[in-house]
Tab-separated table of C-alpha atoms in Angstrom:
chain	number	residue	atom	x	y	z
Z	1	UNK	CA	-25.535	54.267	-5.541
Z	2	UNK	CA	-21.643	53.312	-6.573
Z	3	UNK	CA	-21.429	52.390	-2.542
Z	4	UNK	CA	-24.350	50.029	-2.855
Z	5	UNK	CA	-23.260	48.292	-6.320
Z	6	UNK	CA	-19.437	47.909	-4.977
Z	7	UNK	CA	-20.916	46.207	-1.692
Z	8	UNK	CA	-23.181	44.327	-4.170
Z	9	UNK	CA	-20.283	43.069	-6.001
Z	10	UNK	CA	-18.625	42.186	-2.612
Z	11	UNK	CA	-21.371	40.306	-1.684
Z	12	UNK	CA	-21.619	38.398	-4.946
Z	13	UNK	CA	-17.430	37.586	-5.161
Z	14	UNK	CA	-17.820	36.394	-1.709
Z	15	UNK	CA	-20.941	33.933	-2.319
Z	16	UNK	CA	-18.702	32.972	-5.288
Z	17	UNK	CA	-15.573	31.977	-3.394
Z	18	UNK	CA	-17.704	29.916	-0.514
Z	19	UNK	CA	-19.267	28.097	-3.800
Z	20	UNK	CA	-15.837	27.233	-5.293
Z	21	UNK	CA	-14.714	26.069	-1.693
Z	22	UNK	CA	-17.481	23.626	-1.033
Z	23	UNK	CA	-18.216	20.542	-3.170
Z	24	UNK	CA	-21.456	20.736	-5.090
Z	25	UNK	CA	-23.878	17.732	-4.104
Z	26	UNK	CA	-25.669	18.153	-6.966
Z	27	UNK	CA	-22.433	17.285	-9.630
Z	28	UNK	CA	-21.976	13.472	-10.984
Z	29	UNK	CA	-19.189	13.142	-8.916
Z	30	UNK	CA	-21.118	13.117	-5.698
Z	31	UNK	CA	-23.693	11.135	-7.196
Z	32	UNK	CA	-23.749	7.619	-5.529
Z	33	UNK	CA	-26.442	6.367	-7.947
Z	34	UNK	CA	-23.506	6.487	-10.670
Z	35	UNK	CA	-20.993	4.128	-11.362
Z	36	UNK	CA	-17.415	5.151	-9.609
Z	37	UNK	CA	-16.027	5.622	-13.406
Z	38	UNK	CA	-18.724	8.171	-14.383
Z	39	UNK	CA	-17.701	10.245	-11.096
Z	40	UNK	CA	-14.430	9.548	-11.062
Z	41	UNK	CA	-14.317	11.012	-15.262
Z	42	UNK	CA	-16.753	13.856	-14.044
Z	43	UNK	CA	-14.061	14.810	-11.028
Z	44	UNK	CA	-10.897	14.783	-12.699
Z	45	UNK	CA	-12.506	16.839	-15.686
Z	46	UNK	CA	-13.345	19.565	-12.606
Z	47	UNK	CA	-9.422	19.625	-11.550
Z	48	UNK	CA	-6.759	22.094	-12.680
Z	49	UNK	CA	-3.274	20.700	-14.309
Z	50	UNK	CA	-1.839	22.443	-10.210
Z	51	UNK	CA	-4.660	20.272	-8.398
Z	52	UNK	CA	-4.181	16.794	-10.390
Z	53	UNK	CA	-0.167	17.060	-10.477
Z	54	UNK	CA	-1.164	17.687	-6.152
Z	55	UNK	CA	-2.706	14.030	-5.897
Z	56	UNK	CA	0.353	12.317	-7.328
Z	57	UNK	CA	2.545	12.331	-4.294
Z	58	UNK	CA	1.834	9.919	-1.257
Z	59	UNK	CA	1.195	12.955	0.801
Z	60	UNK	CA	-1.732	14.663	-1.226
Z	61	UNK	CA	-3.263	17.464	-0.125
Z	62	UNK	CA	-6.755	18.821	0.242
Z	63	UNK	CA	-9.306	20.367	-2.204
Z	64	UNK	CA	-11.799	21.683	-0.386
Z	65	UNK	CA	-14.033	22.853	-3.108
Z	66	UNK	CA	-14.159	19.460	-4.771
Z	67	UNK	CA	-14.656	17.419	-1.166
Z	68	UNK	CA	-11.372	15.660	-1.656
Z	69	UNK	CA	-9.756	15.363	1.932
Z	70	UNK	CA	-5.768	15.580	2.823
Z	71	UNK	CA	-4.869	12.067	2.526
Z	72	UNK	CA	-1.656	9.738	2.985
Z	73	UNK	CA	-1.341	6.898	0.458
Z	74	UNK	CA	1.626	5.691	2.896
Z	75	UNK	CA	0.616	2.989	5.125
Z	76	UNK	CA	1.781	-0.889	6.260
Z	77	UNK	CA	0.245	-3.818	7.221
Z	78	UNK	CA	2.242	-6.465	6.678
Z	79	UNK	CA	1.551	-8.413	9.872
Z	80	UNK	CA	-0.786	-6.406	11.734
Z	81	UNK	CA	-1.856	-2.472	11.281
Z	82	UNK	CA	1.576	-0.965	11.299
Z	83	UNK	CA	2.965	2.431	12.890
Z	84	UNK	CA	-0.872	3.512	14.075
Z	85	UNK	CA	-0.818	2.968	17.922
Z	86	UNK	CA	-2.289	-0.120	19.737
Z	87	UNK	CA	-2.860	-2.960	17.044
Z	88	UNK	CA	-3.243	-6.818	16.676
Z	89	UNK	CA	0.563	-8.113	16.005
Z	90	UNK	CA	0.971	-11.474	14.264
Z	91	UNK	CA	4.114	-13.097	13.336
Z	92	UNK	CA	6.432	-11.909	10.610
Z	93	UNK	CA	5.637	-13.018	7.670
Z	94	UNK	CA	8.272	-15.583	6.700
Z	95	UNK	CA	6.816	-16.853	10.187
Z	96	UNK	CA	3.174	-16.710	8.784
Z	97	UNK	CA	4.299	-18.507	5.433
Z	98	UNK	CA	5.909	-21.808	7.793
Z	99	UNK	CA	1.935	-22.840	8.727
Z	100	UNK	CA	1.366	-23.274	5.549
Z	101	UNK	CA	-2.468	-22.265	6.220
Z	102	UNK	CA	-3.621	-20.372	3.298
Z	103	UNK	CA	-6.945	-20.593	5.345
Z	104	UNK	CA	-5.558	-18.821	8.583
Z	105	UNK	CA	-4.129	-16.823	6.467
Z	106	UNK	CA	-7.375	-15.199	5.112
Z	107	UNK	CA	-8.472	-14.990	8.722
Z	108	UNK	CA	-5.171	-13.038	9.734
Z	109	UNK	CA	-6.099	-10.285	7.019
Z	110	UNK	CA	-9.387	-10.252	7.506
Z	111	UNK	CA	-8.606	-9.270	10.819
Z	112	UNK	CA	-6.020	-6.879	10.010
Z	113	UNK	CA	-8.553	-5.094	7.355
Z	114	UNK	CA	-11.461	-4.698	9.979
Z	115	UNK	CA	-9.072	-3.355	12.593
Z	116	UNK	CA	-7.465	-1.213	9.396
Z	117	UNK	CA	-11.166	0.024	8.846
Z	118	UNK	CA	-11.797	0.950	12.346
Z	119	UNK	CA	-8.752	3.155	13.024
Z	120	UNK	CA	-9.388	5.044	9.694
Z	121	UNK	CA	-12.909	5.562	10.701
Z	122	UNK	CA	-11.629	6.889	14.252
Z	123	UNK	CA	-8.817	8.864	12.575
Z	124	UNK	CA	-11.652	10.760	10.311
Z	125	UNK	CA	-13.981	11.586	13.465
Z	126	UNK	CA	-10.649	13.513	14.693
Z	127	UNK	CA	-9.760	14.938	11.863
Z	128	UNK	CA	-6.652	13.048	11.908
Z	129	UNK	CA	-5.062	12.810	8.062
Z	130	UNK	CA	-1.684	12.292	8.769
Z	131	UNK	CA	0.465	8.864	7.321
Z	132	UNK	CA	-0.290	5.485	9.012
Z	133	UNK	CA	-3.953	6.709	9.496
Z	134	UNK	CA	-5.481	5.514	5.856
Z	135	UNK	CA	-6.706	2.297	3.861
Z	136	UNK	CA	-3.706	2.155	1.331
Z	137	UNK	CA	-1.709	-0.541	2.581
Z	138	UNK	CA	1.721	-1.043	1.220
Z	139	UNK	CA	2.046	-4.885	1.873
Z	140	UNK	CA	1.901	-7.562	1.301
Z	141	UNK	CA	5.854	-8.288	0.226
Z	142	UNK	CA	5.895	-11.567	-2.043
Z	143	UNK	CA	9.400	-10.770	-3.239
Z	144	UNK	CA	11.429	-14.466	-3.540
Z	145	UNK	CA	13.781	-14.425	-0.709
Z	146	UNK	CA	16.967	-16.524	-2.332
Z	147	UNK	CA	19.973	-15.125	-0.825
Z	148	UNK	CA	19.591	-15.159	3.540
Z	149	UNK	CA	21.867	-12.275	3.549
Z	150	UNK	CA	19.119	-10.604	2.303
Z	151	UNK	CA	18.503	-8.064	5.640
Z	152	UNK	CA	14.419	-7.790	4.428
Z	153	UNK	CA	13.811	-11.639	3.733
Z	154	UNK	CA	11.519	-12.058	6.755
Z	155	UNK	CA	9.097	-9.103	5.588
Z	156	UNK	CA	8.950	-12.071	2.451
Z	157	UNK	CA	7.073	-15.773	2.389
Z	158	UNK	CA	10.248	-17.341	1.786
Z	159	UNK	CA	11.838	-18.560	-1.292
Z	160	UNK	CA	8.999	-20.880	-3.107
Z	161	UNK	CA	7.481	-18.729	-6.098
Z	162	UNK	CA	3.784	-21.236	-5.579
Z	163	UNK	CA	4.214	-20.936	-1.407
Z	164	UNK	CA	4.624	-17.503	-1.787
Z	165	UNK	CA	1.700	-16.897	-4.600
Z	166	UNK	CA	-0.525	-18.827	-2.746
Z	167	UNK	CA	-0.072	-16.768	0.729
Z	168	UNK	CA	-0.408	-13.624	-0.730
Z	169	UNK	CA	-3.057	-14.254	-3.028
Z	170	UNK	CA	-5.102	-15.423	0.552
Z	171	UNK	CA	-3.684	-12.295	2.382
Z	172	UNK	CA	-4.963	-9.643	-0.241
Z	173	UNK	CA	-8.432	-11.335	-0.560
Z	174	UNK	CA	-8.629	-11.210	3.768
Z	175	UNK	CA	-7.216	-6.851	3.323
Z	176	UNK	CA	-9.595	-6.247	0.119
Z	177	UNK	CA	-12.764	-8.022	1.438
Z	178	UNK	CA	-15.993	-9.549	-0.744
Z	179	UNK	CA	-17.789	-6.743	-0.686
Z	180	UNK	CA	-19.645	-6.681	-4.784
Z	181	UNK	CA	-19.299	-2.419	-4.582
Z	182	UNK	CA	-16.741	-1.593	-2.077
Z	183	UNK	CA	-12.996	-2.106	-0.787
Z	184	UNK	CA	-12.649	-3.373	2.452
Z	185	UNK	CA	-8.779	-1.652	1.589
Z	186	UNK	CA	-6.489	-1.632	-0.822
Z	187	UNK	CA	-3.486	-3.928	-0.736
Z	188	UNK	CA	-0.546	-3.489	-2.887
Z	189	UNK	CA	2.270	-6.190	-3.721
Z	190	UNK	CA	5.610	-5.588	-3.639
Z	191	UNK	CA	8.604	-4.686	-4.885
Z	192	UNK	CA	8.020	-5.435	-8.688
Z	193	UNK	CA	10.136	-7.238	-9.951
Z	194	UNK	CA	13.256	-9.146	-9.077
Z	195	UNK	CA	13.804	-7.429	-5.916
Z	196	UNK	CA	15.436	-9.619	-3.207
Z	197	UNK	CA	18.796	-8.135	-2.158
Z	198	UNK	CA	21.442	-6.843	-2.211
Z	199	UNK	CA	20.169	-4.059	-0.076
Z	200	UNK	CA	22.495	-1.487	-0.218
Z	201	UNK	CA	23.044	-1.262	-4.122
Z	202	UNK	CA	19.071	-1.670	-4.575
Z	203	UNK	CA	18.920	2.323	-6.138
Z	204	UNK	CA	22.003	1.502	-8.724
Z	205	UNK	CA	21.461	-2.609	-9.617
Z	206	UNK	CA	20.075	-3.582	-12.767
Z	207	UNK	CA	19.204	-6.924	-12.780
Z	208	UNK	CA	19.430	-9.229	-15.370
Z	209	UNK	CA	17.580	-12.339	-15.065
Z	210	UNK	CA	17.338	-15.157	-17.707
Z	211	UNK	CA	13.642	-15.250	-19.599
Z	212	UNK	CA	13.192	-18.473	-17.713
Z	213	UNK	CA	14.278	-17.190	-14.258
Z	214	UNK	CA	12.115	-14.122	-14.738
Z	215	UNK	CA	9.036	-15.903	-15.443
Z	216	UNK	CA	9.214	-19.030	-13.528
Z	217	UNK	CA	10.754	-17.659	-9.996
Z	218	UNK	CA	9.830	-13.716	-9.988
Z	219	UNK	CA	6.532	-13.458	-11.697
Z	220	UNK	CA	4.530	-16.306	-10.656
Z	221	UNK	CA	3.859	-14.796	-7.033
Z	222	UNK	CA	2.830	-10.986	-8.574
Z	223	UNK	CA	0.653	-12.754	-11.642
Z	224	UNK	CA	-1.287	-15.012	-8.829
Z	225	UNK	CA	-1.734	-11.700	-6.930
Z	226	UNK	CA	-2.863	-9.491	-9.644
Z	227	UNK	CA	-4.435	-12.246	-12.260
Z	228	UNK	CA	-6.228	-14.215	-9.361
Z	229	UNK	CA	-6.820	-12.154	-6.227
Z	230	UNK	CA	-7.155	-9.245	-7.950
Z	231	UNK	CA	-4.856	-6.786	-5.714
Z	232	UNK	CA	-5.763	-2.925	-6.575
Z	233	UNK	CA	-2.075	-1.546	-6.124
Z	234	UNK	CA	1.519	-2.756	-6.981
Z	235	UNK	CA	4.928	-1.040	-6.225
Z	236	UNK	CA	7.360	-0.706	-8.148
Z	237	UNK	CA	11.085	-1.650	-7.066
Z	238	UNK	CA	14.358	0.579	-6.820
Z	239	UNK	CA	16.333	-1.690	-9.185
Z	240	UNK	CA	16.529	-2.179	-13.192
Z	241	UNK	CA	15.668	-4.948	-14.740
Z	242	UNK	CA	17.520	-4.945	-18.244
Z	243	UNK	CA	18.515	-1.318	-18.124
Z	244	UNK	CA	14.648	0.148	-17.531
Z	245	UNK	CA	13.933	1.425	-14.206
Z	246	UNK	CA	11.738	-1.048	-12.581
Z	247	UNK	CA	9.129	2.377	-11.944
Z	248	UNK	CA	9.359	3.342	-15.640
Z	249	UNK	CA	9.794	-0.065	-17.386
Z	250	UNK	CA	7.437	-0.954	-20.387
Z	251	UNK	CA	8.037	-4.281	-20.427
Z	252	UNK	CA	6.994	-4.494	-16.403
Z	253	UNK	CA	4.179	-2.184	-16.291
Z	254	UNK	CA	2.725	-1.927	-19.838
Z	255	UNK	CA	3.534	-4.882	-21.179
Z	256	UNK	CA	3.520	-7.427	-18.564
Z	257	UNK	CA	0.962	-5.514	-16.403
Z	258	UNK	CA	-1.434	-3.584	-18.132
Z	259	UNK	CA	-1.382	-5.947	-21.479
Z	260	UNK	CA	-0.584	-9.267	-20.471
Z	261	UNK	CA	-2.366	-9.456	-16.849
Z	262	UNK	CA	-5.331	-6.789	-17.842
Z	263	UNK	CA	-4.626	-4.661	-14.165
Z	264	UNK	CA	-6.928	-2.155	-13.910
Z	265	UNK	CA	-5.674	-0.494	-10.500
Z	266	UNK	CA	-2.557	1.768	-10.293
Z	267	UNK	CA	1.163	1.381	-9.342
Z	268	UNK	CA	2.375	3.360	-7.050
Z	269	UNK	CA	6.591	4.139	-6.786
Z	270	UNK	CA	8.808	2.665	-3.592
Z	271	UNK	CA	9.649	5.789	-1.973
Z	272	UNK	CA	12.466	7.994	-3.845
Z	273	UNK	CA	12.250	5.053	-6.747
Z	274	UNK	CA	11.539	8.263	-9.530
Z	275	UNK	CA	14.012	10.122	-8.210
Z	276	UNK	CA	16.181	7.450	-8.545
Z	277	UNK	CA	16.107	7.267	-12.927
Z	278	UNK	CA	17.712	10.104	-12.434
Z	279	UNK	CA	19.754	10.570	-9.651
Z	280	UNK	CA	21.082	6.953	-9.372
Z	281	UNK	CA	20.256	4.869	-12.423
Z	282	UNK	CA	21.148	8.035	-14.899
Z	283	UNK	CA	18.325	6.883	-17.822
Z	284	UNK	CA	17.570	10.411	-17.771
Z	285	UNK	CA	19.453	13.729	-17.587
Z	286	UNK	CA	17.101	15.868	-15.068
Z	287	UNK	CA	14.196	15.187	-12.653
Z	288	UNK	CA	11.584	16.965	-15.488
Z	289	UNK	CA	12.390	13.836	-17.809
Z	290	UNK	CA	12.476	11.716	-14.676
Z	291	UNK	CA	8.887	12.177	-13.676
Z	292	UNK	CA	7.766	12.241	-17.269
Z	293	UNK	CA	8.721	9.297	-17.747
Z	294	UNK	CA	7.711	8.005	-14.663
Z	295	UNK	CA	4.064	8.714	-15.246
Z	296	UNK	CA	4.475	8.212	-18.731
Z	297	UNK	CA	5.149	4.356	-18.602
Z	298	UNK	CA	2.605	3.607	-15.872
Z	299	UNK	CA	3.819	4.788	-11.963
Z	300	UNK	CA	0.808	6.760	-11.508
Z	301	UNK	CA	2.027	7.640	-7.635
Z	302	UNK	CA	5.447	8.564	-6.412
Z	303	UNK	CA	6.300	8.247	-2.779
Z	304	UNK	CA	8.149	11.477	-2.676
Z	305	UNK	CA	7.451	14.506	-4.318
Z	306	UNK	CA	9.270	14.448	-7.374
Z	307	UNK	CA	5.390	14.527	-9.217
Z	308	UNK	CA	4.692	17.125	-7.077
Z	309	UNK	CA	7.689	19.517	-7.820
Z	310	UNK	CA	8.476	18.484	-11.573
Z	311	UNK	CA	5.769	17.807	-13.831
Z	312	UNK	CA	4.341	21.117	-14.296
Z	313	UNK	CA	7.692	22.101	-15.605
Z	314	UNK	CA	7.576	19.174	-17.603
Z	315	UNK	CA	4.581	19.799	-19.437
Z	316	UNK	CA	5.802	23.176	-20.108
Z	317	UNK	CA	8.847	21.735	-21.752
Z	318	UNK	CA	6.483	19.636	-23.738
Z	319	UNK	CA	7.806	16.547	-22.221
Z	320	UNK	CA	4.458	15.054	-20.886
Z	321	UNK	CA	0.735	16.339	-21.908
Z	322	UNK	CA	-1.975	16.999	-19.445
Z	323	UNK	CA	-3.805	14.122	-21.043
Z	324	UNK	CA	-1.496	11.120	-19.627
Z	325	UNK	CA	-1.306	12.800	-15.830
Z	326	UNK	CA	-5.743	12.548	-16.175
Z	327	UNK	CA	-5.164	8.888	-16.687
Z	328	UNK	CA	-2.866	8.313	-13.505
Z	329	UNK	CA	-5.320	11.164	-11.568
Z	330	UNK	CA	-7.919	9.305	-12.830
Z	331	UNK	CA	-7.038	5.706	-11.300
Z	332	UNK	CA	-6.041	7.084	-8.145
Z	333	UNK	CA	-9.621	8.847	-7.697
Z	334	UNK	CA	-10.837	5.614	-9.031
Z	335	UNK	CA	-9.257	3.837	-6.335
Z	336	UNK	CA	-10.728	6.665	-3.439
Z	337	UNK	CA	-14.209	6.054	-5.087
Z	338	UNK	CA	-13.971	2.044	-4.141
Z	339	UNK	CA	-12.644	2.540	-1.197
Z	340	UNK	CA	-16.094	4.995	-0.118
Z	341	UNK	CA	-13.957	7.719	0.319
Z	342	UNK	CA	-16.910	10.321	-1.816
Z	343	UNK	CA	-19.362	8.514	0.129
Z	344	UNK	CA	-21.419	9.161	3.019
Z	345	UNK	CA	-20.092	6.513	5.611
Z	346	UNK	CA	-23.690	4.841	6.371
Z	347	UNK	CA	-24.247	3.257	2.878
Z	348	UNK	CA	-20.436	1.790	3.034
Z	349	UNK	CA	-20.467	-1.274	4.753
Z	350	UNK	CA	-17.049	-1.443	5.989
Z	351	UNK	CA	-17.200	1.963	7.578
Z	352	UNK	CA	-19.515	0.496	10.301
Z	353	UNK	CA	-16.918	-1.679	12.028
Z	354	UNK	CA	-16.959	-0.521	14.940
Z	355	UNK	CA	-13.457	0.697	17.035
Z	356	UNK	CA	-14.135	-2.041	19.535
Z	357	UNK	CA	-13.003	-5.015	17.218
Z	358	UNK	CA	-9.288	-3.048	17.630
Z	359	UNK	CA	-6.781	-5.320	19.662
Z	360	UNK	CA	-9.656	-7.465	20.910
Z	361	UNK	CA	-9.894	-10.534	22.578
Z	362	UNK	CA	-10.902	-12.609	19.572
Z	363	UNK	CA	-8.305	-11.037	17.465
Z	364	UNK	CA	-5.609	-11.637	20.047
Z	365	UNK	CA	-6.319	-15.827	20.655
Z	366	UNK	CA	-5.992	-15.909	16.453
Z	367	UNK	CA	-2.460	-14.016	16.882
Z	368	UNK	CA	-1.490	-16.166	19.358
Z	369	UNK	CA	-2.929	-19.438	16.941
Z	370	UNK	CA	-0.702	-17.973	14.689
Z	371	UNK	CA	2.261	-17.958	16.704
Z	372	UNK	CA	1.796	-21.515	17.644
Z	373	UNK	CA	1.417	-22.869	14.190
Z	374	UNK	CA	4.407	-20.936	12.538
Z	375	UNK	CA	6.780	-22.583	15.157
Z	376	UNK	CA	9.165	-24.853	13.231
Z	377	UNK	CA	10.825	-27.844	14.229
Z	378	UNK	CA	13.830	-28.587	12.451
Z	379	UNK	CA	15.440	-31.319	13.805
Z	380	UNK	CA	14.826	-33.317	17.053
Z	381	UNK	CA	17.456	-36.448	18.280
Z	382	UNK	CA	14.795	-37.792	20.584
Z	383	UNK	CA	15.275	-35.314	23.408
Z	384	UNK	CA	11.526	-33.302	22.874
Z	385	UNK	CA	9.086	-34.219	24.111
Z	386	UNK	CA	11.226	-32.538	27.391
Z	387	UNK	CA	10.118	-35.537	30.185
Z	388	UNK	CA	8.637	-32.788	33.276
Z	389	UNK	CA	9.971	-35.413	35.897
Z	390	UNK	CA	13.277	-35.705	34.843
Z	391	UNK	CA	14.020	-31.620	34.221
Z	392	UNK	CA	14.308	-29.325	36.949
Z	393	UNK	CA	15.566	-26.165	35.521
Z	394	UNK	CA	15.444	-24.637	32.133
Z	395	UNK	CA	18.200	-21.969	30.632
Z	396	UNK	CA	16.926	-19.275	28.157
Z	397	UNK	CA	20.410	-18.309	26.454
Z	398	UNK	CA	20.824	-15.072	24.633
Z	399	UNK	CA	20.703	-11.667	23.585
Z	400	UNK	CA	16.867	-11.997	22.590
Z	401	UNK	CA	15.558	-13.917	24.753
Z	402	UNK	CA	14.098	-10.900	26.789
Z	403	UNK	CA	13.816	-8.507	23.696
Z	404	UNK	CA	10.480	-7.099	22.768
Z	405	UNK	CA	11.994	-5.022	19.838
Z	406	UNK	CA	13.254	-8.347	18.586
Z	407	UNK	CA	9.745	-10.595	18.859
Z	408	UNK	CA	8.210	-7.360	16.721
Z	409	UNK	CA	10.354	-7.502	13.873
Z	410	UNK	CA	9.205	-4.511	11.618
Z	411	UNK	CA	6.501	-2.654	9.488
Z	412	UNK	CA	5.150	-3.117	12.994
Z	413	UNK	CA	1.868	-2.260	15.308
Z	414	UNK	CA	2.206	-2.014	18.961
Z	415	UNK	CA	1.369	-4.795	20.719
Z	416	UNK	CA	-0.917	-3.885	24.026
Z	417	UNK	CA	0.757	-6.941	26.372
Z	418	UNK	CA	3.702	-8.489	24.838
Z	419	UNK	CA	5.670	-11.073	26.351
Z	420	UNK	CA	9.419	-12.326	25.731
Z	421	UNK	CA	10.505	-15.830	24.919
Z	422	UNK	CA	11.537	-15.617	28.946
Z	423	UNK	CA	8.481	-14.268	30.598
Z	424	UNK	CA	6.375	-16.666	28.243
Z	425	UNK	CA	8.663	-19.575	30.001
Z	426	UNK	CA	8.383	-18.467	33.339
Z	427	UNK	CA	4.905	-17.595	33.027
């Protein structure tokens, strides 16, 4: 009789544990006749403190019993699907930003959001959760590009606050799609704020722009972007701007943000950018206080893991409640829910494009439209048009004109037949 009720209660645990490892159709959260905010409210209130401070990080990992997949926030797409194999490369973007086509534009990230779609959809079906391989996209950059020793000005549209607002404004709607219910993907604008060089003291500067300045050259771009096009995700910079880390500032992401411009989505850090108010900028006097604060004045995720390894001991030192990580849990789920990650893929539109449209042939002949238009001529003393009877030979002079590496700049995807400045000419 004991024998029989101890393999009874064996049985039972065991049903028990299989229960807690599977997500229950039947909860709100899985309900798709709900509104994302009901199921998003019902899943964080199913999380422990461990599970939510696990989602804050860009590498977040699984929780099986809840249906929530491993999942990389991490991923680029400023001129084509970056660092994911085979993909449609356009020009850089300062390149993009000379055509002047807000138009093309929206046809560039339209294309870069189906073929975005398709590889995500492909990386699921092998089980494949690693970074580069979701619909988070980190891009597009609409910093203001005023100093050309500035080593990441060509990642930028240049250094016209209304040139640059109006590009990215076109480039987020093409990444986040139409669709009434669903993302297509997220896009996130970057680096907020005044971000634009110089490079190597970006995790020490504080910056210190004039009211004017601030408002009439830096913000313009990231109000058109969040006000108009309605991006889902910003990042915060490395810098200060008037002695607040630009990832813990109140006047940036509270007051500005959250107040002013009525964003609903959530920021996410540049990577290391938390550790950084400590470490570097020395606001606070450990990383505890660091990612307290962090969360506290609006970076809901960190590209690191300073979330990850210091806010339990935060809110055991009483410097952060469980209350204000549910709100940054809660817009990052909120985000997942839009994006039909809690959905089965046949009622999400965008999960039906098929692999095929990667690289393809229509793609490629609006890459190489691209190209064409964002050539610049800057000067010409009469000698182009080149007259065909008069030339005989023509010299291709230096270091890149036979340089792949060079012709993909970076935040790159890997172009399936490239072809030099040389071999274009000869060809």
């Amino acid at each position: 009789m004991k024998l029989k009720i101890f393999l009874e209660i064996i049985i039972i645990s065991l049903f028990a544990i299989r229960a807690q490892a599977q997500p229950d159709k039947t909860e709100k959260y899985s309900n798709t006749s709900l509104s994302f905010e009901t199921r998003t409210a019902d899943l964080v209130f199913r999380m422990t403190l461990d599970e939510k401070i696990s989602q804050l990080g860009n590498r977040a990992p699984a929780i099986p019993r809840l249906g929530i997949l491993e999942y990389d926030w991490w991923n680029e797409s400023l001129h084509g699907v970056a660092r994911a194999g085979i993909a449609t490369v356009f020009p850089q973007a300062i390149g993009m930003a000379a055509t002047f086509d807000t138009g093309m534009m929206k046809q560039v990230a339209d294309i870069i959001s189906d073929e975005a779609r398709a590889k995500h959809h492909e990386f699921q079906r092998n089980k494949d959760y690693s970074r580069y391989t979701g619909l988070t996209f980190w891009s597009p950059n609409i910093n203001i590009f005023r100093d050309p020793r500035w080593g990441r000005g060509h990642e930028t549209y240049g250094e016209d606050p209304y040139l640059t607002g109006q590009m990215g404004m076109q480039f987020v709607k093409g990444l986040q799609g139409d669709d009434s219910k669903y993302l297509k993907v997220v896009a996130t604008a970057k680096h907020f704020a005044v971000h634009n060089g110089p490079e190597p003291s970006r995790h020490t500067f504080n910056a210190v722009p004039n009211t004017r300045d601030l408002w009439e050259t830096y913000l313009p771009a990231f109000e058109n972007l969040m006000v108009d096009a309605k991006a889902y995700s910003i990042m915060s910079a490395y810098n200060r701007v008037d002695g607040e880390s630009s990832s813990a500032s109140w006047m940036l992401l509270e007051d500005i943000l959250r107040k002013q411009w009525n964003f609903d989505g959530y920021v996410v850090s540049d990577c290391g950018a938390i550790r950084d108010i400590y470490k570097f900028h020395e606001i606070v006097n450990s990383f505890e206080e660091a990612a307290a604060i962090g969360v506290r004045r609006g970076c809901d995720l960190n590209c690191g893991g300073i979330y990850q390894r210091s806010l339990k001991k935060a809110v055991k030192l009483g410097l952060i409640d469980e209350g204000e990580i549910d709100l940054s849990v809660s817009r990052l789920m909120l985000a997942k829910m839009k994006l039909g990650m809690f959905d089965p893929t046949e009622i999400v539109p965008y999960a039906q494009i098929p692999f095929e449209k990667v690289d393809c042939k229509d793609h490629d002949e609006m890459a190489l439209k691209m190209a064409r238009k964002s050539m610049t001529l800057l000067k010409n003393d009469g000698i182009l048009p080149l007259d065909r009877s008069k030339i005989k030979k023509i010299v291709v002079i230096g270091p890149n004109a036979d340089n792949i590496r060079a012709l993909r700049a970076n935040y790159n995807g890997t172009a399936s037949n490239p072809v030099t400045v040389v071999n274009g000419i000869i060809k």
